[in-house]
Amino acid sequence: MKWWSIATTAIIVLLGCVNQQQLKDKDYQVQLGRYLFYENKLSVNNTKSCASCHNQQFAFTDGYRKSITSLGENVLHNAPTLINIQQYKFYDWANPGSTTLTKQIIRPLYAEHPIELGLNLHYPQVKAYLEKDSVYAKLFKQAFPGDTAWFTLNQIEASIVAFEKTLSSYNSSFDKQTMSKSAQKGFELFKSDRLKCAACHNPPQFTLAAASSNIDSVYANIGLYNVGGKNIYPVEDAGLVSVTQKKADDGKFKIPTLRNIMLTNPYMHDGSVATIEDVIDIYARGGRDVNYGDYKGDGKLNTNKSNLINGFTLTAEERSNLLAFLHALTDTSILNNPKFSSPVTY
């Protein structure tokens, strides 16, 4: 055998070992991340975990209009699902700078207005707890064997992100191609030029947040508000404009996925729409008319509204078919998949 052949073979074997070790390390990170995802000790008063707002039984949402922090305050937005989040290019309802899960996780861990978990506010205590726990002590060293220090904030972040990337859902009737005839008709209606649903909620992820790097495509104003007829959303939650300072971006929010949509109510960025039937009514009308209260105004007339939201009419049969299709996007296997569940039973 030529010397270079021997060298090449050695390099290939070495690289194979390195890759296998990297895969093993990543598996340990996922395992550690699963523990940390369900760990209440990360919150400033030991009452909340990531799973508090992203509950497996609600397809990793929480069923509330707006999630509640560890200190009992409401956060600004409705908790989005984490399912298939590894496929996304944008992660935040109204912050286009959140383009990786590592960037996204900063807010729930460290945000102070409001405090969500508040990990940074009591990190020394958390570190001491992790060091003393035999399971965590072992997992951190297995997950990060090349590091010389453990229980760091970066390691906590990386592990939770590694676990979140495993939260996948591809076992719906749509995925298995076992949709009913009614659902099949609903899918054709969904894709039609008349409804234009697929223009924003395109397969396979049913959100442009997974398909496009163009901010103007990923964030949209759907005519949910038109406060005082001034073409604005509530000032405390005005959407993309709060980052870009462009008036045309007022009311623009990230287009959410429709996968498991029947499990993730209430809907919209602020959880202000209770049922999927109400959502369909708003789109059919071409925007929502808020006829009372501080946010009174007709969203249909909001000039910043997407030009795709023009309204439509449905027969009773068409409506039934559309709902059948949306039901076909449900994957109930995620609700009890042990790989996604808390590793600790009480």
PDB file of C-alpha atoms in Angstrom, residues 141-313:
ATOM      1  CA  LYS A 141     -19.749  16.553  31.230  1.00  0.00           C
ATOM      2  CA  GLN A 142     -21.058  14.035  28.698  1.00  0.00           C
ATOM      3  CA  ALA A 143     -22.633  16.755  26.562  1.00  0.00           C
ATOM      4  CA  PHE A 144     -19.584  19.017  26.571  1.00  0.00           C
ATOM      5  CA  PRO A 145     -16.550  16.708  26.961  1.00  0.00           C
ATOM      6  CA  GLY A 146     -14.146  19.169  25.357  1.00  0.00           C
ATOM      7  CA  ASP A 147     -14.961  21.995  27.761  1.00  0.00           C
ATOM      8  CA  THR A 148     -12.956  22.770  30.871  1.00  0.00           C
ATOM      9  CA  ALA A 149     -15.858  24.352  32.757  1.00  0.00           C
ATOM     10  CA  TRP A 150     -19.451  23.202  33.010  1.00  0.00           C
ATOM     11  CA  PHE A 151     -22.909  24.478  33.960  1.00  0.00           C
ATOM     12  CA  THR A 152     -22.342  27.681  31.958  1.00  0.00           C
ATOM     13  CA  LEU A 153     -25.116  29.801  30.474  1.00  0.00           C
ATOM     14  CA  ASN A 154     -23.893  29.001  26.957  1.00  0.00           C
ATOM     15  CA  GLN A 155     -24.116  25.286  27.676  1.00  0.00           C
ATOM     16  CA  ILE A 156     -27.619  25.667  29.089  1.00  0.00           C
ATOM     17  CA  GLU A 157     -28.702  27.588  25.986  1.00  0.00           C
ATOM     18  CA  ALA A 158     -27.076  25.116  23.563  1.00  0.00           C
ATOM     19  CA  SER A 159     -28.653  22.113  25.274  1.00  0.00           C
ATOM     20  CA  ILE A 160     -32.185  23.513  25.286  1.00  0.00           C
ATOM     21  CA  VAL A 161     -31.796  24.470  21.619  1.00  0.00           C
ATOM     22  CA  ALA A 162     -30.563  20.949  20.807  1.00  0.00           C
ATOM     23  CA  PHE A 163     -33.689  19.485  22.412  1.00  0.00           C
ATOM     24  CA  GLU A 164     -36.014  21.962  20.684  1.00  0.00           C
ATOM     25  CA  LYS A 165     -34.575  20.921  17.326  1.00  0.00           C
ATOM     26  CA  THR A 166     -35.851  17.381  17.906  1.00  0.00           C
ATOM     27  CA  LEU A 167     -39.491  18.495  18.263  1.00  0.00           C
ATOM     28  CA  SER A 168     -40.765  17.312  14.901  1.00  0.00           C
ATOM     29  CA  SER A 169     -44.231  16.444  13.661  1.00  0.00           C
ATOM     30  CA  TYR A 170     -44.820  14.619  10.385  1.00  0.00           C
ATOM     31  CA  ASN A 171     -47.459  12.055  11.268  1.00  0.00           C
ATOM     32  CA  SER A 172     -50.678  13.858  10.334  1.00  0.00           C
ATOM     33  CA  SER A 173     -53.197  12.608   7.792  1.00  0.00           C
ATOM     34  CA  PHE A 174     -51.740  15.167   5.398  1.00  0.00           C
ATOM     35  CA  ASP A 175     -48.245  13.700   5.829  1.00  0.00           C
ATOM     36  CA  LYS A 176     -49.428  10.100   5.536  1.00  0.00           C
ATOM     37  CA  GLN A 177     -51.550  10.948   2.478  1.00  0.00           C
ATOM     38  CA  THR A 178     -54.618   9.510   4.173  1.00  0.00           C
ATOM     39  CA  MET A 179     -56.820  12.593   4.052  1.00  0.00           C
ATOM     40  CA  SER A 180     -60.548  12.135   3.650  1.00  0.00           C
ATOM     41  CA  LYS A 181     -62.199  13.231   0.415  1.00  0.00           C
ATOM     42  CA  SER A 182     -63.582  16.233   2.244  1.00  0.00           C
ATOM     43  CA  ALA A 183     -60.095  17.202   3.446  1.00  0.00           C
ATOM     44  CA  GLN A 184     -58.686  16.733  -0.058  1.00  0.00           C
ATOM     45  CA  LYS A 185     -61.295  19.113  -1.403  1.00  0.00           C
ATOM     46  CA  GLY A 186     -60.456  21.489   1.415  1.00  0.00           C
ATOM     47  CA  PHE A 187     -56.781  21.375   0.452  1.00  0.00           C
ATOM     48  CA  GLU A 188     -57.624  22.314  -3.129  1.00  0.00           C
ATOM     49  CA  LEU A 189     -59.713  25.188  -1.812  1.00  0.00           C
ATOM     50  CA  PHE A 190     -56.853  26.176   0.506  1.00  0.00           C
ATOM     51  CA  LYS A 191     -54.512  26.421  -2.503  1.00  0.00           C
ATOM     52  CA  SER A 192     -57.013  28.178  -4.747  1.00  0.00           C
ATOM     53  CA  ASP A 193     -56.652  31.711  -6.095  1.00  0.00           C
ATOM     54  CA  ARG A 194     -59.968  32.501  -4.471  1.00  0.00           C
ATOM     55  CA  LEU A 195     -58.757  31.941  -0.900  1.00  0.00           C
ATOM     56  CA  LYS A 196     -54.987  32.303  -1.390  1.00  0.00           C
ATOM     57  CA  CYS A 197     -54.253  30.603   1.959  1.00  0.00           C
ATOM     58  CA  ALA A 198     -51.196  28.812   0.593  1.00  0.00           C
ATOM     59  CA  ALA A 199     -49.626  32.092  -0.507  1.00  0.00           C
ATOM     60  CA  CYS A 200     -48.587  32.583   3.136  1.00  0.00           C
ATOM     61  CA  HIS A 201     -49.134  29.119   4.611  1.00  0.00           C
ATOM     62  CA  ASN A 202     -47.361  27.021   2.026  1.00  0.00           C
ATOM     63  CA  PRO A 203     -46.565  23.306   2.465  1.00  0.00           C
ATOM     64  CA  PRO A 204     -44.784  21.493   3.911  1.00  0.00           C
ATOM     65  CA  GLN A 205     -44.413  23.711   7.008  1.00  0.00           C
ATOM     66  CA  PHE A 206     -47.431  25.895   6.206  1.00  0.00           C
ATOM     67  CA  THR A 207     -45.601  29.111   7.047  1.00  0.00           C
ATOM     68  CA  LEU A 208     -43.344  31.352   5.002  1.00  0.00           C
ATOM     69  CA  ALA A 209     -41.186  31.664   8.121  1.00  0.00           C
ATOM     70  CA  ALA A 210     -39.720  28.320   7.062  1.00  0.00           C
ATOM     71  CA  ALA A 211     -39.579  29.016   3.342  1.00  0.00           C
ATOM     72  CA  SER A 212     -38.443  32.605   2.846  1.00  0.00           C
ATOM     73  CA  SER A 213     -35.605  34.844   3.988  1.00  0.00           C
ATOM     74  CA  ASN A 214     -37.529  37.915   2.850  1.00  0.00           C
ATOM     75  CA  ILE A 215     -38.881  39.859   5.824  1.00  0.00           C
ATOM     76  CA  ASP A 216     -41.661  41.347   3.689  1.00  0.00           C
ATOM     77  CA  SER A 217     -42.895  37.827   2.931  1.00  0.00           C
ATOM     78  CA  VAL A 218     -42.588  36.410   6.441  1.00  0.00           C
ATOM     79  CA  TYR A 219     -44.351  39.252   8.302  1.00  0.00           C
ATOM     80  CA  ALA A 220     -47.838  40.385   7.331  1.00  0.00           C
ATOM     81  CA  ASN A 221     -50.680  42.670   8.407  1.00  0.00           C
ATOM     82  CA  ILE A 222     -53.918  40.709   8.085  1.00  0.00           C
ATOM     83  CA  GLY A 223     -56.328  43.457   9.094  1.00  0.00           C
ATOM     84  CA  LEU A 224     -56.828  42.335  12.662  1.00  0.00           C
ATOM     85  CA  TYR A 225     -56.916  45.937  13.930  1.00  0.00           C
ATOM     86  CA  ASN A 226     -57.436  49.488  12.695  1.00  0.00           C
ATOM     87  CA  VAL A 227     -57.426  51.439  15.944  1.00  0.00           C
ATOM     88  CA  GLY A 228     -59.478  54.612  15.627  1.00  0.00           C
ATOM     89  CA  GLY A 229     -59.463  54.242  11.849  1.00  0.00           C
ATOM     90  CA  LYS A 230     -55.830  55.415  11.863  1.00  0.00           C
ATOM     91  CA  ASN A 231     -54.348  52.360  10.124  1.00  0.00           C
ATOM     92  CA  ILE A 232     -52.530  51.299  13.255  1.00  0.00           C
ATOM     93  CA  TYR A 233     -52.462  48.366  15.648  1.00  0.00           C
ATOM     94  CA  PRO A 234     -52.446  48.874  19.433  1.00  0.00           C
ATOM     95  CA  VAL A 235     -49.363  50.990  20.164  1.00  0.00           C
ATOM     96  CA  GLU A 236     -48.141  48.629  22.877  1.00  0.00           C
ATOM     97  CA  ASP A 237     -47.983  45.785  20.363  1.00  0.00           C
ATOM     98  CA  ALA A 238     -47.712  47.284  16.903  1.00  0.00           C
ATOM     99  CA  GLY A 239     -45.616  44.557  15.295  1.00  0.00           C
ATOM    100  CA  LEU A 240     -42.649  44.877  12.974  1.00  0.00           C
ATOM    101  CA  VAL A 241     -42.794  48.685  13.028  1.00  0.00           C
ATOM    102  CA  SER A 242     -41.421  48.626  16.577  1.00  0.00           C
ATOM    103  CA  VAL A 243     -38.139  47.365  15.119  1.00  0.00           C
ATOM    104  CA  THR A 244     -38.014  48.891  11.628  1.00  0.00           C
ATOM    105  CA  GLN A 245     -39.726  52.217  12.462  1.00  0.00           C
ATOM    106  CA  LYS A 246     -41.423  52.041   9.046  1.00  0.00           C
ATOM    107  CA  LYS A 247     -45.101  53.046   9.112  1.00  0.00           C
ATOM    108  CA  ALA A 248     -45.886  50.461   6.453  1.00  0.00           C
ATOM    109  CA  ASP A 249     -44.765  47.752   8.898  1.00  0.00           C
ATOM    110  CA  ASP A 250     -47.387  48.673  11.497  1.00  0.00           C
ATOM    111  CA  GLY A 251     -49.447  45.584  12.246  1.00  0.00           C
ATOM    112  CA  LYS A 252     -47.075  43.132  10.589  1.00  0.00           C
ATOM    113  CA  PHE A 253     -46.447  39.920  12.511  1.00  0.00           C
ATOM    114  CA  LYS A 254     -44.762  36.641  11.647  1.00  0.00           C
ATOM    115  CA  ILE A 255     -46.965  34.242   9.727  1.00  0.00           C
ATOM    116  CA  PRO A 256     -47.455  31.205  12.002  1.00  0.00           C
ATOM    117  CA  THR A 257     -47.520  27.572  10.974  1.00  0.00           C
ATOM    118  CA  LEU A 258     -50.851  25.811  10.507  1.00  0.00           C
ATOM    119  CA  ARG A 259     -49.478  22.419  11.500  1.00  0.00           C
ATOM    120  CA  ASN A 260     -51.444  21.158  14.502  1.00  0.00           C
ATOM    121  CA  ILE A 261     -53.565  24.303  14.260  1.00  0.00           C
ATOM    122  CA  MET A 262     -56.513  22.569  15.909  1.00  0.00           C
ATOM    123  CA  LEU A 263     -54.404  22.043  19.044  1.00  0.00           C
ATOM    124  CA  THR A 264     -52.964  25.545  19.408  1.00  0.00           C
ATOM    125  CA  ASN A 265     -55.901  27.871  20.081  1.00  0.00           C
ATOM    126  CA  PRO A 266     -56.385  30.701  20.850  1.00  0.00           C
ATOM    127  CA  TYR A 267     -55.021  32.254  17.688  1.00  0.00           C
ATOM    128  CA  MET A 268     -53.137  35.273  16.335  1.00  0.00           C
ATOM    129  CA  HIS A 269     -50.090  37.010  17.788  1.00  0.00           C
ATOM    130  CA  ASP A 270     -52.075  38.230  20.777  1.00  0.00           C
ATOM    131  CA  GLY A 271     -54.354  35.225  21.235  1.00  0.00           C
ATOM    132  CA  SER A 272     -57.376  37.425  20.595  1.00  0.00           C
ATOM    133  CA  VAL A 273     -59.247  34.963  18.355  1.00  0.00           C
ATOM    134  CA  ALA A 274     -60.740  32.034  20.246  1.00  0.00           C
ATOM    135  CA  THR A 275     -61.641  29.480  17.562  1.00  0.00           C
ATOM    136  CA  ILE A 276     -60.552  28.415  14.113  1.00  0.00           C
ATOM    137  CA  GLU A 277     -64.080  29.166  12.892  1.00  0.00           C
ATOM    138  CA  ASP A 278     -63.614  32.765  14.017  1.00  0.00           C
ATOM    139  CA  VAL A 279     -60.297  32.898  12.149  1.00  0.00           C
ATOM    140  CA  ILE A 280     -61.989  31.784   8.938  1.00  0.00           C
ATOM    141  CA  ASP A 281     -64.702  34.405   9.432  1.00  0.00           C
ATOM    142  CA  ILE A 282     -62.095  37.164   9.766  1.00  0.00           C
ATOM    143  CA  TYR A 283     -60.337  36.145   6.567  1.00  0.00           C
ATOM    144  CA  ALA A 284     -63.642  35.707   4.739  1.00  0.00           C
ATOM    145  CA  ARG A 285     -64.619  39.234   5.722  1.00  0.00           C
ATOM    146  CA  GLY A 286     -61.244  40.649   4.674  1.00  0.00           C
ATOM    147  CA  GLY A 287     -60.321  41.824   8.184  1.00  0.00           C
ATOM    148  CA  ARG A 288     -61.768  42.058  11.675  1.00  0.00           C
ATOM    149  CA  ASP A 289     -64.199  44.740  12.801  1.00  0.00           C
ATOM    150  CA  VAL A 290     -63.558  45.637  16.438  1.00  0.00           C
ATOM    151  CA  ASN A 291     -66.724  47.528  17.326  1.00  0.00           C
ATOM    152  CA  TYR A 292     -66.112  48.370  20.976  1.00  0.00           C
ATOM    153  CA  GLY A 293     -63.385  49.316  23.436  1.00  0.00           C
ATOM    154  CA  ASP A 294     -60.026  51.036  23.117  1.00  0.00           C
ATOM    155  CA  TYR A 295     -59.142  49.211  19.902  1.00  0.00           C
ATOM    156  CA  LYS A 296     -62.339  50.026  18.042  1.00  0.00           C
ATOM    157  CA  GLY A 297     -61.927  50.163  14.272  1.00  0.00           C
ATOM    158  CA  ASP A 298     -62.443  48.130  11.105  1.00  0.00           C
ATOM    159  CA  GLY A 299     -59.346  46.134  10.178  1.00  0.00           C
ATOM    160  CA  LYS A 300     -60.771  45.554   6.722  1.00  0.00           C
ATOM    161  CA  LEU A 301     -60.078  49.225   5.988  1.00  0.00           C
ATOM    162  CA  ASN A 302     -56.504  49.241   7.329  1.00  0.00           C
ATOM    163  CA  THR A 303     -54.386  50.524   4.432  1.00  0.00           C
ATOM    164  CA  ASN A 304     -51.340  48.595   5.678  1.00  0.00           C
ATOM    165  CA  LYS A 305     -53.204  45.308   5.318  1.00  0.00           C
ATOM    166  CA  SER A 306     -51.728  42.688   2.987  1.00  0.00           C
ATOM    167  CA  ASN A 307     -53.139  42.831  -0.536  1.00  0.00           C
ATOM    168  CA  LEU A 308     -53.789  39.090  -0.247  1.00  0.00           C
ATOM    169  CA  ILE A 309     -56.517  39.694   2.349  1.00  0.00           C
ATOM    170  CA  ASN A 310     -59.517  40.624   0.221  1.00  0.00           C
ATOM    171  CA  GLY A 311     -62.277  38.462   1.632  1.00  0.00           C
ATOM    172  CA  PHE A 312     -64.145  35.544   0.091  1.00  0.00           C
ATOM    173  CA  THR A 313     -67.403  33.629   0.366  1.00  0.00           C
TER     174      THR A 313
END
